[in-house]
């Protein structure tokens, strides 16, 4: 049998088609299944994933200029661990002034709600990202985040960062109400 | 048949025929059955008077249908004489019909039927023991003994239920006519159970997977494919009848019989021909008779 | 002796749980083990049909649970192998007739006198499934190499992994068609194992002989010539601890057959190019 395949390969090698994903039924099935299984395991529907993607883009755009088209948000499996992988090409980092303005603008848009205690989440996230940004500023390439880590850091750093934010803005704008 | 038993016999009861033509008509339709082929026909002619030529034409009819006259039973002197002239064996039939006094079955007799032995031990307590059942694999013995038509193939095998069934069942006789009857005009499907303290009569089929449990008789005007338990409280007189008896399990009082594995009916074969059968308790076993006799 | 209680489940219906239970049970019994098969699909029982024992059932698991008979009375011995017994499901009730506690109790009782208790699980993840896994300490997840089956199997594996009592679970890949795998129309064994991240205990090829074995009520492990039968026998050996190589499922084709395959594959590739 192998003699035939060798012969075939030699003579018709220039005819050999690229086994593209569309042609290969089993690969289509595999990739579909992979996605479906990840979703099932982590309880996230495509709709929620889209929403998360959008919010992450808005959030990160405050600190770095992103190429939104090329942003990838995926689940990866290593053994039986599932991780959320975020891949964002960064065009350039923003300087401090730009970041401040972006944060202010964001606060304006959210306006009254920032005053609520319940909105601590937003503040915490902001704080976390600032910390992350500082550590990752060197790598101007892709930035990988893992979701579990994010939430744990938020708990630690949220409070201190929130205070800083408040101090920064209290002089300039009276929109923010003190907590 | 009182005198003489016939090997490979087939009895045709024509004693109720009103005239000769009806007799011949009934005879020909019975001879049409596959079971009647190549058998020695025993004719029960009752009171009917037949002369020699009539008897000769009957003989010719039987011969043409691949049968053979074994012997005849007749109460008529004329028929008897004609038969003797034609060298046809005649069996003696008394003119008087003996009416047996109504027999109240004793508990002992009932127990014999069911294979139970009652002993009284020192403390004057009754103890019942089961005689182990002997499966009747071959019903032809019963056929020869009683001369009744039966299923030739061993479609059913008795199940050994020692140690399985509850001991509290009191075996008794009961006349099904004294019980109420449930009449159902539908087909039972798998998973459906009908349980009734009386007789059950179903116009329709009972599919495999269904259960019929009756204190009295069970009659299915259709194909019985599921489990049928007649005399569920211990009535040894109970019977199971169906136009086609294909039950997965037949149970009468405390005796259980299951359809034999080698009898390959994967599912119920619906056919336009029905072969009515009745299952009764007899000789420590469940026995199936084809209902060709008008009396039971 | 304390027997091993293994539940055979899948999530998806029709992938071959009952066939697998009947065959593994028969193979284990043939190898000398005392085996009890329990059908927990109450209301839609099938295990008795596959073993050809449907005529012999007097008492079912519901009768045991409701006290109408003793457990021993409800066990039906196999036609051919006295080592094998069946505890049949009831056809006239439904899955609410038995509780998890009751099933667990039955498994505990049977463990004392038997080497293996195989629990045939119904499809789904509701009461039937909950009952079936209640007494088990090991599981075999049956799936076929197709999308919906794999997805459901994944869910089941998740549920099994969350149960402390289940110490191990293994995958059984059923109805594998090597010729479809070769032409990339069906996912390969490696693909499925990778997706589900579960150890493999058996690969059973698609075999038309299964149909007649079901019709006759004679499990296919009794057929020496069948490839599927051999595969099931190997699974039984692996369960008993033996290391058995997975069968080469490529059918032994003659030369003409191989040429035919080769040309079919070539034509397909050329068509794709065009």
XYZ file of C-alpha atoms in Angstrom:
749
model
C 0.000 0.000 0.000
C 2.776 2.425 0.891
C 4.405 1.925 -2.489
C 1.331 3.313 -4.134
C 1.096 6.334 -1.882
C 4.768 7.155 -2.437
C 4.335 6.959 -6.170
C 1.202 9.057 -5.950
C 2.959 11.656 -3.848
C 5.897 11.951 -6.236
C 4.002 12.245 -9.476
C 1.012 14.221 -8.332
C 2.596 16.308 -5.631
C 1.959 19.529 -7.482
C -1.688 18.600 -7.681
C -1.907 18.004 -3.977
C -4.512 20.385 -2.580
C -4.114 22.309 0.657
C -6.296 20.554 3.142
C -8.132 23.702 4.080
C -10.383 23.680 7.050
C -13.499 24.126 4.934
C -12.778 21.001 2.890
C -12.027 18.844 5.848
C -15.280 17.842 7.463
C -13.669 16.419 10.521
C -11.657 19.576 11.193
C -14.793 21.671 10.955
C -16.439 19.374 13.422
C -13.455 19.512 15.699
C -13.234 23.288 15.841
C -16.961 23.662 16.307
C -16.913 21.138 19.082
C -13.951 22.749 20.768
C -15.766 26.057 20.959
C -18.997 24.470 22.100
C -17.302 22.427 24.792
C -15.482 25.458 26.148
C -18.706 27.374 26.296
C -20.455 24.518 28.035
C -17.710 24.119 30.560
C -17.523 27.780 31.470
C -21.174 28.652 31.157
C -20.591 31.595 28.847
C -22.872 32.027 25.857
C -21.626 33.706 22.684
C -23.737 36.733 23.562
C -22.030 37.152 26.920
C -18.642 36.635 25.310
C -19.387 39.459 22.857
C -20.458 41.730 25.649
C -17.324 40.914 27.610
C -15.203 41.551 24.546
C -16.807 44.929 23.984
C -16.369 46.030 27.563
C -12.771 44.858 27.657
C -12.023 46.850 24.510
C -13.545 50.003 25.940
C -11.720 49.544 29.177
C -8.315 48.845 27.750
C -8.655 51.572 25.126
C -8.371 54.062 27.932
C -4.783 53.093 28.556
C -3.498 51.881 25.256
C -4.485 52.452 21.712
C -5.725 49.160 20.403
C -6.231 47.646 17.039
C -9.812 46.628 17.752
C -10.207 44.571 14.624
C -7.430 42.229 15.551
C -8.533 41.682 19.132
C -8.957 37.983 19.921
C -10.805 36.559 22.863
C -10.659 32.786 23.217
C -10.798 29.907 25.600
C -7.841 27.622 25.693
C -7.616 24.226 27.262
C -4.560 22.824 28.905
C -5.307 19.355 30.224
C -8.435 19.953 32.239
C -7.772 23.598 33.000
C -9.605 26.175 30.972
C -8.126 29.644 30.548
C -9.420 32.810 28.944
C -6.887 34.113 26.482
C -6.985 37.736 25.320
C -4.790 38.807 22.497
C -4.603 42.533 21.637
C -2.166 44.161 19.234
C -1.180 47.448 20.809
C -0.493 50.317 18.413
C 0.998 52.580 20.995
C 0.769 53.266 24.674
C -0.925 56.459 25.798
C 0.848 58.969 27.983
C -0.344 59.972 31.429
C -2.327 63.003 30.332
C -4.252 61.045 27.738
C -5.000 58.351 30.308
C -6.337 60.907 32.785
C -8.586 62.443 30.191
C -9.865 59.076 29.182
C -10.670 58.216 32.756
C -12.449 61.536 33.288
C -14.456 61.083 30.141
C -15.419 57.641 31.264
C -16.472 58.966 34.653
C -18.544 61.658 32.976
C -20.343 59.129 30.901
C -21.065 56.974 33.890
C -21.728 60.101 35.921
C -23.922 59.579 38.977
C -23.449 55.882 39.149
C -19.805 56.225 40.150
C -20.905 57.629 43.449
C -22.754 54.439 44.410
C -21.009 51.971 46.677
C -22.233 49.158 44.483
C -20.140 50.401 41.635
C -16.957 49.516 43.449
C -16.371 46.917 40.780
C -15.714 49.514 38.140
C -13.311 51.323 40.366
C -11.540 48.153 41.283
C -11.136 47.163 37.696
C -9.724 50.510 36.845
C -7.252 50.161 39.670
C -6.209 46.720 38.581
C -5.629 47.733 35.052
C -3.477 50.599 36.098
C -1.303 48.203 38.049
C -1.204 45.756 35.177
C -0.404 48.507 32.761
C 2.579 49.594 34.785
C 4.027 46.113 34.886
C 3.327 45.293 31.275
C 4.180 48.612 29.740
C 7.496 47.261 28.576
C 6.008 44.645 26.363
C 4.438 46.542 23.549
C 3.427 43.400 21.822
C 0.581 41.219 22.704
C -0.833 41.262 26.120
C -2.153 38.131 27.714
C -4.453 38.177 30.624
C -5.970 35.336 32.510
C -9.331 35.962 33.997
C -8.894 34.251 37.382
C -5.881 36.341 38.171
C -7.690 39.528 37.348
C -10.421 39.090 39.881
C -8.079 38.192 42.710
C -5.952 41.219 42.109
C -8.972 43.392 42.030
C -9.719 42.462 45.602
C -6.299 43.472 46.805
C -5.760 46.675 44.925
C -9.206 48.031 44.374
C -9.423 50.099 47.470
C -6.099 51.871 47.314
C -6.474 52.725 43.665
C -9.969 53.993 44.150
C -8.741 56.476 46.667
C -6.070 57.718 44.328
C -8.570 58.228 41.594
C -10.771 60.250 43.832
C -7.960 62.473 44.977
C -6.891 63.151 41.468
C -10.244 64.273 40.257
C -11.665 66.140 43.229
C -9.904 69.360 42.393
C -10.706 69.555 38.747
C -14.281 68.383 38.358
C -17.186 68.492 40.719
C -19.001 65.742 38.990
C -17.588 63.085 41.193
C -19.168 62.917 44.561
C -17.102 61.753 47.417
C -17.828 58.355 48.734
C -63.871 -41.800 23.309
C -64.581 -44.616 25.657
C -63.358 -47.689 23.842
C -60.208 -47.863 21.868
C -57.724 -45.144 21.421
C -56.550 -44.167 18.008
C -52.990 -43.293 17.190
C -52.504 -40.100 15.304
C -56.190 -39.440 15.778
C -58.246 -36.429 14.934
C -61.732 -36.105 16.321
C -64.469 -34.335 14.466
C -67.583 -33.729 16.449
C -70.567 -33.465 14.164
C -73.207 -34.616 16.590
C -75.014 -31.336 16.459
C -75.473 -31.262 12.733
C -79.164 -30.994 11.901
C -79.057 -32.744 8.580
C -76.681 -34.555 6.313
C -75.798 -31.616 4.134
C -74.870 -29.520 7.139
C -72.851 -32.426 8.405
C -70.920 -32.677 5.176
C -70.424 -28.913 5.049
C -69.005 -28.808 8.571
C -66.881 -31.853 7.938
C -65.309 -30.368 4.822
C -64.478 -27.088 6.530
C -62.876 -28.916 9.441
C -60.917 -31.186 7.130
C -59.534 -28.048 5.511
C -57.482 -27.299 8.594
C -53.776 -28.162 8.400
C -54.010 -30.208 11.589
C -56.465 -32.574 9.975
C -54.172 -33.623 7.202
C -52.904 -37.199 7.164
C -54.691 -38.143 10.338
C -57.122 -40.873 11.221
C -60.453 -39.115 11.452
C -62.761 -40.107 14.256
C -66.292 -38.964 13.542
C -68.746 -38.307 16.280
C -72.091 -38.483 14.619
C -74.486 -38.396 17.522
C -78.051 -39.253 16.579
C -77.828 -38.573 12.882
C -79.164 -41.359 10.697
C -76.989 -42.069 7.733
C -77.551 -44.675 5.114
C -74.834 -46.566 3.325
C -74.528 -44.300 0.325
C -74.349 -41.191 2.473
C -71.693 -42.773 4.611
C -69.814 -43.804 1.490
C -69.796 -40.241 0.183
C -68.519 -39.040 3.537
C -65.743 -41.604 3.365
C -64.901 -40.483 -0.158
C -64.801 -36.882 0.982
C -62.376 -37.752 3.726
C -60.214 -39.759 1.374
C -60.105 -36.893 -1.098
C -58.818 -34.597 1.603
C -55.887 -36.806 2.439
C -57.480 -38.263 5.522
C -58.644 -41.663 6.532
C -61.652 -42.759 8.528
C -60.450 -44.178 11.825
C -63.707 -44.954 13.483
C -67.104 -43.437 14.055
C -69.167 -42.785 17.096
C -72.848 -43.004 16.593
C -76.011 -43.425 18.612
C -78.057 -44.323 15.616
C -78.604 -47.962 14.806
C -78.998 -47.245 11.116
C -75.671 -45.450 10.895
C -74.060 -48.226 12.826
C -75.363 -50.865 10.470
C -74.289 -48.885 7.429
C -70.835 -48.423 8.846
C -70.434 -52.084 9.566
C -71.381 -52.870 6.014
C -68.649 -50.579 4.817
C -66.130 -52.056 7.234
C -65.842 -48.882 9.174
C -65.024 -49.346 12.812
C -67.741 -48.290 15.182
C -67.259 -47.305 18.717
C -69.880 -48.069 21.309
C -71.736 -45.057 22.541
C -74.359 -45.411 25.189
C -77.647 -43.737 24.526
C -77.947 -42.330 27.937
C -75.908 -39.367 28.646
C -74.454 -39.765 32.039
C -74.806 -36.640 33.991
C -72.127 -36.467 36.557
C -73.296 -35.020 39.804
C -71.746 -31.695 40.389
C -68.405 -32.439 41.793
C -67.124 -30.340 44.585
C -63.429 -30.569 44.330
C -61.773 -31.309 47.601
C -58.759 -29.385 48.698
C -56.731 -32.500 48.141
C -57.701 -32.710 44.526
C -56.939 -29.089 43.997
C -53.567 -29.528 45.560
C -52.791 -32.431 43.290
C -53.434 -30.244 40.315
C -51.092 -27.645 41.654
C -48.431 -29.975 42.873
C -48.806 -29.133 46.536
C -48.673 -31.667 49.333
C -50.230 -30.885 52.687
C -48.860 -32.628 55.720
C -49.890 -32.406 59.309
C -47.044 -32.414 61.785
C -46.956 -33.208 65.501
C -48.411 -29.949 66.613
C -51.418 -30.546 64.385
C -50.306 -27.737 62.142
C -50.795 -27.961 58.460
C -47.706 -27.589 56.342
C -47.753 -27.209 52.612
C -44.916 -28.277 50.423
C -44.483 -27.823 46.756
C -43.917 -30.860 44.606
C -41.324 -29.745 42.100
C -42.895 -29.159 38.744
C -42.128 -31.449 35.867
C -42.153 -29.451 32.686
C -44.268 -31.078 30.029
C -42.186 -30.543 26.972
C -44.238 -32.672 24.687
C -47.958 -32.135 24.636
C -48.616 -35.052 22.312
C -48.881 -37.394 25.321
C -51.835 -35.417 26.546
C -53.254 -35.500 23.061
C -53.204 -39.276 22.926
C -54.587 -39.694 26.393
C -57.563 -37.426 25.989
C -57.866 -37.324 22.258
C -58.028 -33.569 22.173
C -56.207 -31.435 19.705
C -53.269 -29.547 21.073
C -50.313 -27.527 20.042
C -47.890 -30.019 18.626
C -44.795 -27.915 19.193
C -43.722 -27.135 22.732
C -44.470 -23.478 22.598
C -44.469 -23.051 26.321
C -42.226 -24.233 29.110
C -43.194 -24.289 32.765
C -41.185 -22.014 35.000
C -39.768 -23.177 38.266
C -41.246 -20.747 40.734
C -40.176 -22.478 43.933
C -38.961 -19.900 46.365
C -40.179 -17.064 44.177
C -43.884 -16.909 44.817
C -45.525 -15.820 48.038
C -46.690 -18.673 50.203
C -49.912 -17.072 51.331
C -51.820 -17.893 48.194
C -54.809 -20.055 49.017
C -55.700 -22.276 46.127
C -59.386 -22.729 45.486
C -61.955 -23.269 42.824
C -64.269 -20.587 41.717
C -66.840 -20.374 39.000
C -65.964 -17.456 36.728
C -69.629 -16.814 36.097
C -70.021 -15.652 39.649
C -67.469 -12.914 39.175
C -67.963 -9.521 37.587
C -66.435 -8.962 34.179
C -64.484 -6.031 32.816
C -65.127 -5.349 29.162
C -62.564 -3.305 27.256
C -62.812 -2.366 23.630
C -59.254 -1.274 22.912
C -55.740 -2.511 22.399
C -53.300 -2.598 25.285
C -49.802 -1.343 24.635
C -46.487 -2.011 26.293
C -46.399 -0.710 29.844
C -50.163 -0.838 30.394
C -51.511 -3.030 33.159
C -55.096 -4.078 33.749
C -55.840 -5.588 37.133
C -59.382 -6.674 37.990
C -61.184 -8.634 40.693
C -63.125 -10.625 38.192
C -62.948 -11.659 34.572
C -61.303 -9.558 31.908
C -62.594 -9.470 28.379
C -60.663 -7.467 25.807
C -61.774 -6.748 22.279
C -58.437 -5.888 20.774
C -54.829 -6.962 21.196
C -52.592 -7.043 24.227
C -49.100 -6.095 23.050
C -45.929 -7.550 24.552
C -45.067 -5.508 27.615
C -48.673 -5.276 28.787
C -50.077 -7.138 31.756
C -53.511 -8.596 32.416
C -54.158 -9.694 35.972
C -57.573 -11.168 36.728
C -59.176 -12.941 39.636
C -61.202 -14.878 37.094
C -60.731 -15.686 33.422
C -58.946 -13.711 30.795
C -60.297 -13.591 27.304
C -58.652 -11.643 24.519
C -60.593 -11.230 21.299
C -57.385 -10.565 19.443
C -53.729 -11.372 19.864
C -52.432 -11.855 23.382
C -48.747 -10.958 23.440
C -48.062 -9.749 26.948
C -48.333 -11.341 30.369
C -51.674 -12.850 31.374
C -52.376 -13.965 34.914
C -55.751 -15.626 35.381
C -56.940 -16.791 38.770
C -54.510 -14.360 40.335
C -55.865 -15.049 43.823
C -55.487 -18.793 43.451
C -58.493 -19.864 41.401
C -57.402 -23.092 39.751
C -60.405 -23.086 37.436
C -59.316 -19.949 35.704
C -58.512 -19.980 32.030
C -56.778 -17.787 29.515
C -58.277 -17.589 26.062
C -57.256 -15.668 22.986
C -57.802 -15.692 19.274
C -54.036 -16.020 19.103
C -52.161 -17.045 22.209
C -48.701 -15.523 21.979
C -48.276 -14.459 25.567
C -44.782 -13.878 26.874
C -45.896 -15.477 30.109
C -49.003 -17.412 30.987
C -49.859 -17.573 34.635
C -52.785 -19.449 36.128
C -53.181 -19.365 39.903
C -49.688 -20.158 41.166
C -48.269 -21.823 38.078
C -46.168 -19.873 35.612
C -45.273 -20.813 32.057
C -43.054 -18.833 29.714
C -42.840 -18.847 25.969
C -40.077 -21.121 24.818
C -36.908 -19.445 23.516
C -36.716 -21.652 20.471
C -40.205 -20.659 19.412
C -39.164 -17.771 17.291
C -41.854 -15.179 17.196
C -39.848 -11.953 17.313
C -42.945 -9.923 17.659
C -46.554 -10.726 17.207
C -47.272 -11.908 13.725
C -50.439 -10.333 12.602
C -52.223 -12.612 10.289
C -55.703 -12.860 8.974
C -56.034 -16.346 10.342
C -56.703 -16.865 13.966
C -56.288 -20.116 15.824
C -58.298 -19.757 19.003
C -56.625 -21.359 21.977
C -57.346 -21.753 25.656
C -54.878 -22.371 28.459
C -56.002 -24.346 31.494
C -54.473 -25.972 34.533
C -54.144 -29.702 34.271
C -51.838 -32.397 35.649
C -49.529 -30.076 37.505
C -49.030 -27.957 34.446
C -50.501 -25.356 32.195
C -51.938 -26.966 29.090
C -53.073 -25.277 25.918
C -55.933 -26.546 23.847
C -57.047 -25.441 20.453
C -60.668 -24.467 20.655
C -62.181 -26.724 18.086
C -64.589 -28.332 20.427
C -67.644 -26.399 21.337
C -67.600 -27.630 24.888
C -64.652 -27.124 27.125
C -15.589 -10.271 48.584
C -16.577 -6.767 47.766
C -17.727 -6.240 44.238
C -17.022 -3.303 41.999
C -20.019 -1.184 41.056
C -19.601 0.325 37.599
C -22.187 2.606 36.010
C -22.410 2.716 32.221
C -23.693 6.083 31.114
C -23.537 8.507 28.233
C -25.968 11.385 28.387
C -27.002 10.998 24.798
C -29.454 8.262 23.945
C -28.831 5.566 21.397
C -25.047 5.497 21.557
C -24.905 1.956 22.866
C -25.043 1.963 26.664
C -27.345 -1.025 26.949
C -25.475 -2.975 24.274
C -22.229 -2.184 26.085
C -23.650 -3.248 29.459
C -24.966 -6.538 28.079
C -21.746 -7.364 26.302
C -19.280 -6.365 28.993
C -21.413 -8.198 31.552
C -21.507 -11.344 29.459
C -17.771 -11.185 28.760
C -16.925 -10.708 32.451
C -19.182 -13.619 33.369
C -17.585 -15.817 30.729
C -14.220 -15.055 32.289
C -15.465 -16.535 35.537
C -16.671 -13.497 37.459
C -20.014 -13.304 39.239
C -21.827 -10.451 37.566
C -25.154 -8.713 38.175
C -26.578 -6.392 35.542
C -29.060 -3.770 36.749
C -31.410 -2.041 34.309
C -32.384 1.337 35.766
C -34.329 2.544 32.722
C -37.662 2.096 34.456
C -40.567 2.352 32.077
C -38.489 1.750 28.958
C -36.558 -1.364 29.745
C -34.313 -2.915 27.130
C -31.534 -4.830 28.835
C -33.715 -7.907 29.150
C -34.337 -7.913 25.393
C -30.630 -7.761 24.572
C -29.932 -10.735 26.792
C -32.921 -12.675 25.505
C -34.379 -12.940 28.988
C -37.598 -11.000 28.422
C -39.731 -14.125 28.823
C -38.318 -14.988 32.226
C -38.961 -11.883 34.212
C -41.253 -12.355 37.165
C -40.110 -9.632 39.547
C -38.465 -6.312 38.796
C -36.437 -3.757 40.693
C -39.648 -1.906 41.578
C -41.018 -5.053 43.247
C -37.835 -5.265 45.315
C -37.972 -1.650 46.339
C -41.658 -1.820 47.237
C -41.158 -4.969 49.286
C -43.170 -7.388 47.187
C -40.247 -9.732 46.867
C -36.731 -10.283 48.111
C -33.772 -9.091 46.079
C -32.678 -12.670 45.366
C -36.067 -13.550 43.928
C -35.859 -10.771 41.395
C -32.497 -11.814 39.944
C -32.969 -13.680 36.672
C -30.159 -16.034 35.720
C -28.817 -15.825 32.197
C -29.815 -18.513 29.713
C -26.290 -19.637 28.971
C -24.146 -18.419 31.819
C -25.179 -19.005 35.423
C -22.560 -16.513 36.585
C -24.604 -13.719 35.089
C -27.834 -12.386 36.580
C -30.182 -9.613 35.605
C -32.189 -7.285 37.821
C -34.769 -6.046 35.363
C -36.503 -2.679 35.300
C -40.263 -2.411 35.432
C -42.046 -1.688 32.221
C -45.182 -0.314 33.774
C -43.825 2.435 35.994
C -41.448 5.334 35.567
C -38.205 6.586 37.026
C -39.829 8.167 40.062
C -40.665 4.685 41.350
C -37.136 4.224 42.680
C -34.988 6.630 44.700
C -31.222 7.133 44.826
C -31.084 5.763 48.348
C -32.883 2.611 47.349
C -30.600 1.976 44.390
C -27.538 2.604 46.517
C -28.864 0.126 49.068
C -29.375 -2.523 46.396
C -25.834 -2.037 45.117
C -24.444 -2.386 48.630
C -26.314 -5.639 49.144
C -25.202 -7.085 45.811
C -21.580 -6.136 46.388
C -21.269 -8.787 49.076
C -21.815 -11.782 46.814
C -20.723 -10.600 43.399
C -17.530 -9.521 41.666
C -19.069 -6.929 39.385
C -22.276 -4.957 39.426
C -22.895 -3.171 36.140
C -25.561 -0.476 36.275
C -27.084 0.372 32.902
C -28.003 4.051 33.014
C -30.834 5.622 31.011
C -30.274 8.602 28.739
C -30.478 12.084 30.232
C -29.272 13.736 33.400
C -32.427 13.632 35.500
C -33.751 11.160 38.063
C -32.771 8.103 36.043
C -29.147 9.195 35.845
C -29.086 10.272 39.486
C -30.395 6.887 40.551
C -27.963 4.943 38.403
C -24.826 6.690 39.659
C -25.971 6.653 43.275
C -24.296 3.379 44.189
C -21.420 3.392 41.740
C -17.736 3.963 42.382
C -16.567 3.705 38.783
C -18.038 4.864 35.497
C -17.762 4.086 31.822
C -18.881 6.923 29.574
C -20.063 5.684 26.194
C -19.969 7.988 23.210
C -19.850 7.904 19.443
C -17.507 10.124 17.401
C -20.174 12.635 16.526
C -20.937 16.110 17.672
C -24.020 15.778 19.828
C -22.816 12.619 21.522
C -19.481 14.181 22.419
C -21.103 17.298 23.767
C -23.427 15.290 25.982
C -20.596 13.035 27.080
C -18.651 16.093 28.134
C -21.545 17.214 30.305
C -21.787 13.795 31.876
C -18.048 13.699 32.552
C -18.406 17.042 34.281
C -21.197 15.703 36.453
C -19.251 12.542 37.262
C -16.100 14.465 38.096
C -18.057 16.537 40.577
C -19.183 13.452 42.465
C -16.729 12.333 45.129
C -18.016 8.766 45.115
C -16.952 8.232 41.519
C -13.289 7.334 41.825
C -12.598 6.803 38.157
C -14.287 7.265 34.817
C -13.208 5.953 31.458
C -14.295 6.590 27.912
C -15.680 3.976 25.548
C -15.831 5.049 21.932
C -18.558 3.164 20.119
C -19.667 2.771 16.476
C -16.319 3.775 15.066
C -16.049 3.627 11.292
C -12.394 3.478 10.276
C -13.109 4.097 6.603
C -14.860 7.368 7.416
C -12.010 8.375 9.689
C -9.552 7.702 6.891
C -11.396 10.052 4.565
C -11.629 12.673 7.294
C -15.381 12.534 7.437
C -15.450 11.325 10.998
C -13.402 12.467 13.954
C -10.573 10.151 14.872
C -10.136 8.432 18.193
C -7.326 10.821 19.093
C -9.533 13.824 18.354
C -12.267 12.607 20.646
C -9.904 11.707 23.460
C -8.283 15.115 23.190
C -11.584 16.961 23.243
C -12.964 15.091 26.195
C -9.691 14.746 28.107
C -10.656 11.306 29.336
C -8.798 7.975 29.379
C -9.928 5.386 26.897
C -11.098 1.953 27.945
C -12.327 0.702 24.589
C -12.890 1.375 20.920
C -15.772 -0.563 19.382
C -16.151 -0.623 15.600
C -19.493 -0.271 13.875
C -20.761 -3.775 13.255
C -23.955 -4.754 11.488
C -23.870 -8.000 13.437
C -25.132 -6.047 16.446
C -28.561 -5.810 14.873
C -29.039 -9.542 14.554
C -27.514 -10.174 17.961
C -30.141 -7.875 19.456
C -32.887 -9.570 17.489
C -31.785 -12.992 18.638
C -31.199 -11.906 22.206
C -27.624 -13.176 22.053
C -24.887 -10.635 22.896
C -22.270 -10.206 20.212
C -19.401 -11.191 22.512
C -20.600 -14.739 21.984
C -19.714 -14.442 18.312
C -16.047 -15.366 17.946
C -15.796 -13.928 14.462
C -17.159 -10.471 15.166
C -14.710 -7.612 15.526
C -17.057 -5.706 17.800
C -17.395 -8.812 19.957
C -13.655 -9.063 20.263
C -13.401 -5.384 21.146
C -15.949 -5.835 23.929
C -14.090 -8.865 25.233
C -10.953 -6.721 25.379
C -12.793 -4.086 27.387
C -13.744 -6.753 29.909
C -10.114 -7.803 30.167
C -9.032 -4.223 30.749
C -11.624 -3.852 33.464
C -10.145 -6.915 35.134
C -6.769 -5.157 35.124
C -5.119 -6.679 32.087
C -3.275 -4.450 29.636
C -4.677 -5.105 26.209
C -3.657 -3.344 23.030
C -6.385 -1.628 21.101
C -7.479 -3.513 18.037
C -6.445 -2.457 14.598
C -9.866 -1.619 13.258
C -8.920 -1.227 9.633
C -10.814 -3.971 7.937
C -8.652 -6.591 6.366
C -9.329 -5.731 2.795
C -8.086 -7.656 -0.096
C -5.861 -6.084 -2.691
C -8.732 -4.975 -4.911
C -10.401 -3.373 -1.930
C -7.309 -1.390 -1.133
C -6.948 -0.182 -4.719
C -10.578 0.889 -4.636
C -10.045 2.868 -1.434
C -6.983 4.493 -2.896
C -8.790 5.633 -6.006
C -11.747 6.914 -4.038
C -9.465 9.004 -1.896
C -7.607 10.337 -4.932
C -10.775 11.315 -6.746
C -12.006 13.091 -3.669
C -8.845 15.114 -3.371
C -8.848 16.033 -7.041
C -12.476 17.130 -6.824
C -11.637 19.317 -3.882
C -8.930 20.957 -5.888
C -11.312 21.707 -8.733
